[in-house]
Structures are given as C-alpha cells and as structure tokens.
Amino acid sequence: MRAPGRINLIGEHTDYNDGFCLPLAIDRECVVRWEPRTDGLVTASSEQLPGEVALAADGSTDPAGVDPPWGRFVAGALRVLAELRAARGVDLRVASTVPPGSGLSSSSALSVALTFALADAGGLAFPDRRDAARAALAAEVEATGVPGGLMDQLCALFGVAHHAILIDCRSLDVTPVPLPTTHAVVAVHSGVPRTLAGSAYAERRAACEQVAARLGVTSLRDTTPSQVADDPIARHVVAENARVLAFVEALHDGDANALGPLLLASHASLRDDYRVSIPELDLLVQLLVEHGAIGARLTGAGFGGCVVAMVQRNHADDCVAKATREYEARTGIVPSGFVVRAVAAAGPCS
Ligand code: ADP
Ligand code: MG
C-alpha cells in the first residue's frame, strides 16, 4: 500500500481550529508491503531507519515503550486495527521517499500506509475514506502522544493529481481545486530541524482553545476579525481562514497575481502574530521572492522544516537553485529544494 506526503499551500494552524486548509498530496510517498505470517506476531523494518520491531498482532503492546521510536507508529496502528478487529500476523516492510521531520508529513504517509496495509492483511475495507483518515490519525496520536489535526491524513486519502485539496476541518468536506499549469509548487527545506515544534504546537493550540472559551464559542472558526483584533494568536487563525478562501477563489478565477500576496501575508502572520517562524525561514522566503517566486511562506508547524513557494513553471528550477545557493552562503546551512507535483491519494501499489 502507498500513501503520499503532503505540502500545505495555505491555511496553517487552522486545522485544529475547525478552519480551512489547502494542502496537496505530493510525489513523495511511503510504501508499506506485507507478507502473512502465522505466529501472531507483526514484524516491521524500514529501508530508511535502523532497527526492527516484533509486536503482538493483537495491539497489546504499549506504543510508548517501543524501540526504535519509529516502531511506535506500527504499535499505534496495531492498537487501532485491533479495535476494528482486523489484526493478524504479518511482516511489514516500509520504504519512503518523504523526507522525515521536514514538515512534508512523512509521519502521516507512514501511518496511512500502515493502516491500509494492516487493514488489507486483516480483510478490512474502509468504504468511507474519512474513517481511514480517523484510524490513521488515532494510530499517530497513539504513537506520538501529540493530538494533531486531520489535515495530513485527509490529504493523503483524498489527494487528486494536479489539484490542491480544500479541507473544511469542521465538516471534513474535501474539495479538489485545480492548480494552475503556469506555476510550479516548490518545497525548500531550510535544513533546520523542528526541535521546538512539538512544545510550541501544544502551547498555541491551548491558547486558541482559551480564546474560544473566553468568547463562548466552540472554536475560533466561529469568531469574526473584530472579536479577535487584540489577540495576535486568534487574529492569525481568523485571517488565515479568510486567506485560504481567497486563495481558492483566485485559483478558480485563474487570477495567479492574487496568489503571491496571499502566501506572503500568511507568512507574515505566522511570523508576527502566531510567532512560529525563525530567521532562517524568513530568509528563505525573502530569497525565493527575490529570485522570482510569486510568493512563499513557511509550511507545516514552523520552527524549522520547509518553505512552500509558487514560481512560474519555466523559471522554477532556476529560482530554487539561486535562492538555495544564496541561503547556504549566508547561513552556512545546506538547504534542499525541489518542485513537487500534486498526485493521487493513497491506495494499492501499482
Ligand atoms: P514529518 O511528519 O513532518 O516528516 P514527524 O516528526 O511528524 O515529521 O515524523 C517523522 C517520524 O515519522 C520519524 O521520526 C519516524 O518515526 C517516522 N517515519 C517517517 N518516515 C519513516 C520511514 N521511512 N521509516 C520509518 N519511520 C519513519
Ligand atoms: Mg508529522
């Protein structure tokens, strides 16, 4: 079974606020192959990370105690599948081209591919792919203890080639939106690991919940700009939701000129109001724009990882080469940039 990574074009830190986001499934994917075994064990190995795990197929292993740590994803998926009564003994082999820890969601590519592989082995189908997304998220939460939103899993399960995916994180409605053929989407990893991302994520999430509670609403989705004008954290979320909808409208209208300023406004808001940027990400955004991107912004939780940019297609490679060269000269950190293609959702390997 295969599941793609994703890059979020716009709509950052909105998913856990019942808001909107616009990721695309990218041409970097995790493949999990399975072979049956008869002793009630599930073993797993990864081509990318060392170590092997052997776990009880009934989901009785506590993920927190599993070593190597990546094996916790297997233990988490087994727990969830065991609850769905679909566990059986298998040998699993993981092979992924999604770079881990860079904000392209190697973790949900892994958890979706594992969930599909174990379900396949256990004879379980997911007629509604939202249920597969929920199961994969539950597996990831079991594995990491981090209560993430559903964006990554929904994108892996509803991606469409040449389209971004508008997700309404309240209704879980998913709408494919065609991407312009004139422009490429580019991912550039800053080379900075996201060490602070976990704790800051939890803090920001709690801050959002506090504002919503103070205003007497279920989530920040239900607030207006004037209600949150004095609160930078909530202000980002409310403005970001509006930017996602404006971005989708511009895509529908073929108005490429409107896209860049929305990406840049999103970055500024994440930097100044939500405060999840770092100087390296700010510099990358600036250099990409100086070298011809129509817009760029940090993507993923922040504090390192990747920047996403849109660049005229025939100029994209040149822009990335120049921006990354200058970034390396100025910071001494080696970045890596590449054009991404929007691909189809998770499914059987072809
Ligand atoms: P991201 O999802 O942005 O890539 P995370 O920190 O959420 O970053 O997830 C990275 C983790 O996912 C890795 O530390 C590892 O546990 C797991 N993982 C990702 N890719 C693989 C792989 N190819 N093999 C085994 N585990 C992987
Ligand atoms: Mg992740």
Short mmCIF file of C-alpha atoms and ligand atoms in Angstrom, two decimals:
data_model
loop_
_atom_site.label_atom_id
_atom_site.label_comp_id
_atom_site.label_asym_id
_atom_site.label_seq_id
_atom_site.Cartn_x
_atom_site.Cartn_y
_atom_site.Cartn_z
CA MET A 1 0.00 0.00 0.00
CA ARG A 2 1.24 3.52 -0.74
CA ALA A 3 0.42 6.89 0.82
CA PRO A 4 1.75 10.29 -0.26
CA GLY A 5 3.29 13.04 1.82
CA ARG A 6 1.78 16.48 1.51
CA ILE A 7 2.64 20.14 1.37
CA ASN A 8 0.25 22.72 2.71
CA LEU A 9 -0.13 25.63 0.28
CA ILE A 10 -2.01 27.86 2.70
CA GLY A 11 -4.08 27.53 5.89
CA GLU A 12 -1.53 26.94 8.66
CA HIS A 13 -2.51 26.17 12.27
CA THR A 14 -6.15 26.28 11.19
CA ASP A 15 -6.97 22.57 11.18
CA TYR A 16 -7.30 22.22 14.95
CA ASN A 17 -9.45 25.36 14.99
CA ASP A 18 -12.16 23.80 12.78
CA GLY A 19 -10.89 26.02 9.94
CA PHE A 20 -9.79 25.68 6.30
CA CYS A 21 -6.55 24.48 4.76
CA LEU A 22 -5.32 23.77 1.24
CA PRO A 23 -2.68 21.02 1.04
CA LEU A 24 -1.72 18.88 -1.93
CA ALA A 25 -0.59 15.25 -1.93
CA ILE A 26 2.96 15.24 -3.33
CA ASP A 27 5.06 12.89 -5.44
CA ARG A 28 6.97 11.65 -2.38
CA GLU A 29 5.38 8.60 -0.85
CA CYS A 30 5.58 5.89 1.76
CA VAL A 31 5.11 2.28 0.63
CA VAL A 32 4.30 -0.48 3.12
CA ARG A 33 4.32 -4.06 1.79
CA TRP A 34 3.08 -7.02 3.84
CA GLU A 35 3.58 -10.79 3.85
CA PRO A 36 1.47 -13.04 6.08
CA ARG A 37 2.93 -14.99 9.00
CA THR A 38 1.26 -17.50 11.24
CA ASP A 39 2.66 -16.93 14.75
CA GLY A 40 0.52 -13.94 15.71
CA LEU A 41 3.43 -11.51 15.50
CA VAL A 42 3.79 -8.36 13.44
CA THR A 43 7.35 -7.51 12.48
CA ALA A 44 8.43 -4.34 10.70
CA SER A 45 11.60 -2.95 9.16
CA SER A 46 12.29 0.30 7.35
CA GLU A 47 14.63 0.98 4.45
CA GLN A 48 15.29 4.46 5.83
CA LEU A 49 15.62 3.98 9.58
CA PRO A 50 17.56 1.34 11.53
CA GLY A 51 16.07 -1.24 13.88
CA GLU A 52 13.31 -3.79 13.62
CA VAL A 53 10.23 -4.38 15.74
CA ALA A 54 8.32 -7.53 16.59
CA LEU A 55 4.97 -6.86 18.24
CA ALA A 56 1.90 -8.84 19.23
CA ALA A 57 -0.69 -8.52 16.45
CA ASP A 58 -3.49 -8.05 18.99
CA GLY A 59 -2.40 -4.47 19.72
CA SER A 60 -1.46 -5.25 23.33
CA THR A 61 1.96 -3.54 23.11
CA ASP A 62 2.05 -0.04 24.60
CA PRO A 63 3.48 2.17 21.80
CA ALA A 64 5.32 4.40 24.30
CA GLY A 65 7.69 1.57 25.23
CA VAL A 66 8.63 0.53 21.68
CA ASP A 67 12.19 0.95 20.46
CA PRO A 68 13.24 2.11 17.85
CA PRO A 69 10.82 5.06 18.17
CA TRP A 70 9.55 4.74 14.61
CA GLY A 71 8.18 1.32 15.63
CA ARG A 72 5.65 3.20 17.78
CA PHE A 73 3.76 4.00 14.59
CA VAL A 74 3.39 0.26 13.98
CA ALA A 75 2.27 -0.32 17.58
CA GLY A 76 -0.19 2.59 17.30
CA ALA A 77 -1.66 1.28 14.05
CA LEU A 78 -1.96 -2.22 15.58
CA ARG A 79 -3.89 -0.82 18.55
CA VAL A 80 -6.35 0.92 16.27
CA LEU A 81 -6.71 -2.04 13.89
CA ALA A 82 -7.14 -4.44 16.82
CA GLU A 83 -10.08 -2.31 17.99
CA LEU A 84 -11.51 -2.65 14.48
CA ARG A 85 -10.94 -6.42 14.81
CA ALA A 86 -8.69 -6.53 11.79
CA ALA A 87 -5.32 -7.56 13.19
CA ARG A 88 -3.31 -10.56 12.02
CA GLY A 89 0.36 -11.55 11.92
CA VAL A 90 2.40 -10.04 9.09
CA ASP A 91 5.91 -8.98 8.13
CA LEU A 92 5.87 -5.30 7.13
CA ARG A 93 8.46 -3.55 5.00
CA VAL A 94 8.48 0.25 4.96
CA ALA A 95 10.12 2.28 2.19
CA SER A 96 9.55 6.02 1.93
CA THR A 97 10.72 8.93 -0.21
CA VAL A 98 9.13 11.53 2.08
CA PRO A 99 11.99 13.22 3.96
CA PRO A 100 11.28 12.72 7.68
CA GLY A 101 10.93 15.65 10.05
CA SER A 102 10.71 18.34 7.39
CA GLY A 103 7.03 19.29 7.50
CA LEU A 104 6.01 17.18 4.50
CA SER A 105 4.27 14.73 6.81
CA SER A 106 6.34 11.60 6.47
CA SER A 107 4.59 10.54 9.68
CA SER A 108 1.08 10.52 8.23
CA ALA A 109 2.27 9.00 4.95
CA LEU A 110 3.62 6.21 7.20
CA SER A 111 0.54 5.94 9.41
CA VAL A 112 -1.87 5.93 6.44
CA ALA A 113 0.20 3.33 4.55
CA LEU A 114 0.48 1.18 7.71
CA THR A 115 -3.25 1.45 8.39
CA PHE A 116 -4.08 0.43 4.82
CA ALA A 117 -1.53 -2.41 4.81
CA LEU A 118 -2.76 -3.86 8.12
CA ALA A 119 -6.40 -3.44 7.09
CA ASP A 120 -5.66 -5.14 3.77
CA ALA A 121 -3.96 -8.04 5.58
CA GLY A 122 -6.89 -8.32 8.01
CA GLY A 123 -9.57 -8.18 5.31
CA LEU A 124 -10.92 -4.80 6.42
CA ALA A 125 -12.06 -2.19 3.90
CA PHE A 126 -12.76 1.50 4.55
CA PRO A 127 -15.77 2.34 2.34
CA ASP A 128 -15.61 5.91 3.69
CA ARG A 129 -12.06 7.18 3.43
CA ARG A 130 -12.73 9.60 6.27
CA ASP A 131 -12.80 6.56 8.56
CA ALA A 132 -9.37 5.54 7.26
CA ALA A 133 -8.13 9.09 7.97
CA ARG A 134 -9.51 8.93 11.52
CA ALA A 135 -7.95 5.50 12.09
CA ALA A 136 -4.55 6.71 10.81
CA LEU A 137 -4.75 9.83 12.97
CA ALA A 138 -5.65 7.70 16.01
CA ALA A 139 -2.62 5.50 15.25
CA GLU A 140 -0.37 8.55 15.02
CA VAL A 141 -1.71 10.00 18.27
CA GLU A 142 -1.14 6.62 19.98
CA ALA A 143 2.42 6.61 18.59
CA THR A 144 3.45 10.17 19.41
CA GLY A 145 1.09 11.39 22.11
CA VAL A 146 0.61 14.56 20.02
CA PRO A 147 -3.06 15.39 19.40
CA GLY A 148 -2.68 16.52 15.78
CA GLY A 149 -5.41 17.64 13.39
CA LEU A 150 -6.76 15.58 10.49
CA MET A 151 -5.33 17.65 7.61
CA ASP A 152 -2.41 15.39 6.76
CA GLN A 153 -4.35 12.14 6.77
CA LEU A 154 -7.27 13.61 4.80
CA CYS A 155 -4.86 14.96 2.19
CA ALA A 156 -3.15 11.56 1.85
CA LEU A 157 -6.55 9.92 1.44
CA PHE A 158 -8.29 12.45 -0.83
CA GLY A 159 -5.43 13.84 -2.94
CA VAL A 160 -6.09 14.29 -6.68
CA ALA A 161 -3.42 14.67 -9.38
CA HIS A 162 -2.89 18.30 -10.48
CA HIS A 163 -5.17 19.55 -7.68
CA ALA A 164 -4.84 21.03 -4.22
CA ILE A 165 -7.40 19.85 -1.67
CA LEU A 166 -9.59 22.36 0.14
CA ILE A 167 -10.42 20.85 3.52
CA ASP A 168 -13.13 22.19 5.76
CA CYS A 169 -11.81 20.84 9.05
CA ARG A 170 -15.22 21.20 10.71
CA SER A 171 -17.43 19.32 8.25
CA LEU A 172 -14.49 17.29 6.87
CA ASP A 173 -15.73 18.20 3.38
CA VAL A 174 -12.90 17.83 0.89
CA THR A 175 -12.94 19.71 -2.43
CA PRO A 176 -10.27 19.28 -5.12
CA VAL A 177 -9.18 22.63 -6.58
CA PRO A 178 -7.24 22.63 -9.91
CA LEU A 179 -3.73 24.07 -9.70
CA PRO A 180 -2.53 26.47 -12.41
CA THR A 181 -0.46 24.82 -15.16
CA THR A 182 1.57 28.03 -15.47
CA HIS A 183 3.10 27.81 -11.99
CA ALA A 184 5.07 25.19 -10.08
CA VAL A 185 4.78 24.48 -6.38
CA VAL A 186 8.19 24.29 -4.77
CA ALA A 187 9.30 22.87 -1.39
CA VAL A 188 12.54 24.11 0.13
CA HIS A 189 13.81 22.56 3.34
CA SER A 190 15.64 25.13 5.47
CA GLY A 191 18.00 22.48 6.85
CA VAL A 192 16.85 23.46 10.36
CA PRO A 193 15.25 20.62 12.36
CA ARG A 194 11.97 21.45 14.06
CA THR A 195 13.12 20.97 17.63
CA LEU A 196 10.68 23.40 19.25
CA ALA A 197 7.73 22.48 17.09
CA GLY A 198 6.17 19.97 19.49
CA SER A 199 6.01 22.11 22.63
CA ALA A 200 5.10 25.30 20.75
CA TYR A 201 2.34 23.43 18.92
CA ALA A 202 0.76 22.37 22.21
CA GLU A 203 1.06 25.93 23.61
CA ARG A 204 -0.50 27.56 20.55
CA ARG A 205 -3.27 25.03 20.47
CA ALA A 206 -4.08 25.65 24.13
CA ALA A 207 -4.02 29.43 23.55
CA CYS A 208 -6.56 29.06 20.72
CA GLU A 209 -8.84 26.98 22.93
CA GLN A 210 -8.62 29.57 25.70
CA VAL A 211 -9.69 32.43 23.42
CA ALA A 212 -12.57 30.37 22.05
CA ALA A 213 -13.70 29.51 25.59
CA ARG A 214 -13.48 33.17 26.66
CA LEU A 215 -15.61 34.20 23.70
CA GLY A 216 -18.08 31.40 24.40
CA VAL A 217 -17.67 29.68 21.02
CA THR A 218 -16.77 26.08 20.14
CA SER A 219 -13.71 27.09 18.14
CA LEU A 220 -12.03 30.09 16.53
CA ARG A 221 -13.86 29.18 13.31
CA ASP A 222 -16.87 30.89 14.87
CA THR A 223 -15.22 34.25 15.57
CA THR A 224 -15.04 37.43 13.49
CA PRO A 225 -11.95 39.58 12.85
CA SER A 226 -13.24 42.35 15.12
CA GLN A 227 -13.76 39.94 18.04
CA VAL A 228 -10.11 38.88 17.96
CA ALA A 229 -8.49 42.11 16.80
CA ASP A 230 -6.48 42.45 20.04
CA ASP A 231 -5.30 38.85 20.25
CA PRO A 232 -2.44 38.03 17.82
CA ILE A 233 -2.83 34.26 18.12
CA ALA A 234 -6.55 34.22 17.36
CA ARG A 235 -6.12 37.02 14.80
CA HIS A 236 -3.80 34.79 12.77
CA VAL A 237 -6.30 31.92 12.72
CA VAL A 238 -9.26 34.06 11.68
CA ALA A 239 -7.29 35.93 8.99
CA GLU A 240 -5.69 32.71 7.74
CA ASN A 241 -9.10 31.09 7.20
CA ALA A 242 -10.12 34.08 5.07
CA ARG A 243 -6.85 33.83 3.10
CA VAL A 244 -7.50 30.17 2.27
CA LEU A 245 -10.91 31.02 0.83
CA ALA A 246 -9.49 33.98 -1.11
CA PHE A 247 -6.71 31.74 -2.45
CA VAL A 248 -9.23 29.13 -3.65
CA GLU A 249 -11.28 31.86 -5.33
CA ALA A 250 -8.17 33.17 -7.10
CA LEU A 251 -7.35 29.63 -8.30
CA HIS A 252 -10.88 29.22 -9.65
CA ASP A 253 -10.70 32.63 -11.34
CA GLY A 254 -7.28 31.89 -12.87
CA ASP A 255 -6.02 35.01 -11.10
CA ALA A 256 -2.39 34.00 -10.46
CA ASN A 257 -1.48 37.57 -9.47
CA ALA A 258 -3.58 37.27 -6.33
CA LEU A 259 -1.81 34.11 -5.10
CA GLY A 260 1.61 35.50 -4.21
CA PRO A 261 0.43 38.28 -1.88
CA LEU A 262 -1.77 35.79 0.00
CA LEU A 263 1.20 33.44 0.55
CA LEU A 264 3.32 36.35 1.78
CA ALA A 265 0.55 37.62 4.05
CA SER A 266 0.23 34.12 5.52
CA HIS A 267 3.97 34.04 6.25
CA ALA A 268 3.93 37.49 7.83
CA SER A 269 1.03 36.48 10.04
CA LEU A 270 2.77 33.25 11.12
CA ARG A 271 5.92 35.24 11.85
CA ASP A 272 4.48 38.30 13.60
CA ASP A 273 1.16 37.16 15.10
CA TYR A 274 1.39 33.40 15.59
CA ARG A 275 5.17 33.58 16.18
CA VAL A 276 6.17 30.18 14.82
CA SER A 277 8.82 31.34 12.33
CA ILE A 278 12.60 31.56 12.71
CA PRO A 279 15.11 33.83 10.92
CA GLU A 280 16.15 31.03 8.54
CA LEU A 281 12.59 30.52 7.28
CA ASP A 282 12.14 34.29 6.92
CA LEU A 283 15.37 34.47 4.91
CA LEU A 284 14.34 31.61 2.62
CA VAL A 285 11.01 33.27 1.90
CA GLN A 286 12.78 36.55 1.12
CA LEU A 287 15.37 34.92 -1.16
CA LEU A 288 12.82 32.86 -3.07
CA VAL A 289 10.83 36.02 -3.78
CA GLU A 290 13.98 37.97 -4.72
CA HIS A 291 14.78 35.22 -7.24
CA GLY A 292 11.36 35.23 -8.86
CA ALA A 293 8.81 33.31 -6.73
CA ILE A 294 5.39 34.99 -6.81
CA GLY A 295 5.04 34.18 -3.10
CA ALA A 296 6.39 31.91 -0.38
CA ARG A 297 5.70 31.04 3.24
CA LEU A 298 6.67 28.61 5.94
CA THR A 299 4.68 25.39 5.73
CA GLY A 300 3.98 22.89 8.49
CA ALA A 301 4.07 23.74 12.17
CA GLY A 302 7.08 26.11 11.92
CA PHE A 303 10.35 26.47 13.90
CA GLY A 304 12.28 24.91 11.01
CA GLY A 305 11.39 22.49 8.26
CA CYS A 306 10.09 23.66 4.89
CA VAL A 307 9.02 26.73 3.00
CA VAL A 308 6.48 26.42 0.17
CA ALA A 309 6.67 28.74 -2.84
CA MET A 310 4.92 29.22 -6.16
CA VAL A 311 7.07 30.09 -9.15
CA GLN A 312 6.40 30.43 -12.88
CA ARG A 313 6.97 26.89 -14.12
CA ASN A 314 9.73 27.62 -16.64
CA HIS A 315 11.62 29.61 -14.01
CA ALA A 316 11.18 27.28 -11.02
CA ASP A 317 14.46 25.31 -11.12
CA ASP A 318 16.48 28.48 -11.65
CA CYS A 319 14.72 30.25 -8.77
CA VAL A 320 15.31 27.35 -6.36
CA ALA A 321 18.97 26.99 -7.40
CA LYS A 322 19.71 30.69 -6.90
CA ALA A 323 17.77 31.06 -3.65
CA THR A 324 19.30 27.94 -2.06
CA ARG A 325 22.83 28.91 -3.13
CA GLU A 326 22.48 32.33 -1.54
CA TYR A 327 20.84 30.89 1.58
CA GLU A 328 23.75 28.50 2.06
CA ALA A 329 26.30 31.29 1.52
CA ARG A 330 24.58 33.47 4.11
CA THR A 331 23.76 30.90 6.80
CA GLY A 332 26.25 28.07 6.29
CA ILE A 333 23.29 25.67 6.37
CA VAL A 334 22.65 23.37 3.41
CA PRO A 335 19.02 23.59 2.26
CA SER A 336 17.32 21.31 -0.25
CA GLY A 337 14.67 22.45 -2.69
CA PHE A 338 12.57 20.65 -5.26
CA VAL A 339 9.50 21.11 -7.42
CA VAL A 340 6.57 18.99 -6.21
CA ARG A 341 3.77 17.52 -8.30
CA ALA A 342 0.24 17.02 -6.98
CA VAL A 343 -0.55 13.29 -7.08
CA ALA A 344 -3.47 10.95 -6.39
CA ALA A 345 -4.47 9.65 -2.98
CA ALA A 346 -3.23 6.59 -1.07
CA GLY A 347 -4.03 3.15 -2.43
CA PRO A 348 -2.58 -0.15 -3.60
CA CYS A 349 0.91 -0.02 -5.17
CA SER A 350 0.75 -0.07 -8.93
P1 ADP B 1 7.11 14.89 9.45
O1 ADP B 1 5.78 14.22 9.57
O2 ADP B 1 6.99 16.36 9.22
O3 ADP B 1 8.00 14.26 8.44
P2 ADP B 1 7.38 13.94 12.14
O4 ADP B 1 8.36 14.25 13.21
O5 ADP B 1 5.93 14.15 12.42
O6 ADP B 1 7.86 14.75 10.86
O7 ADP B 1 7.54 12.42 11.69
C1 ADP B 1 8.80 11.86 11.46
C2 ADP B 1 8.81 10.47 12.10
O8 ADP B 1 7.99 9.56 11.31
C3 ADP B 1 10.18 9.81 12.11
O9 ADP B 1 10.94 10.23 13.23
C4 ADP B 1 9.81 8.34 12.18
O10 ADP B 1 9.43 7.97 13.49
C5 ADP B 1 8.58 8.25 11.28
N1 ADP B 1 8.98 7.95 9.91
C6 ADP B 1 8.92 8.76 8.84
N2 ADP B 1 9.41 8.15 7.73
C7 ADP B 1 9.79 6.91 8.11
C8 ADP B 1 10.38 5.77 7.43
N3 ADP B 1 10.69 5.82 6.14
N4 ADP B 1 10.61 4.66 8.17
C9 ADP B 1 10.30 4.61 9.48
N5 ADP B 1 9.77 5.64 10.15
C10 ADP B 1 9.51 6.77 9.51
MG MG B 2 4.37 14.56 11.11
#
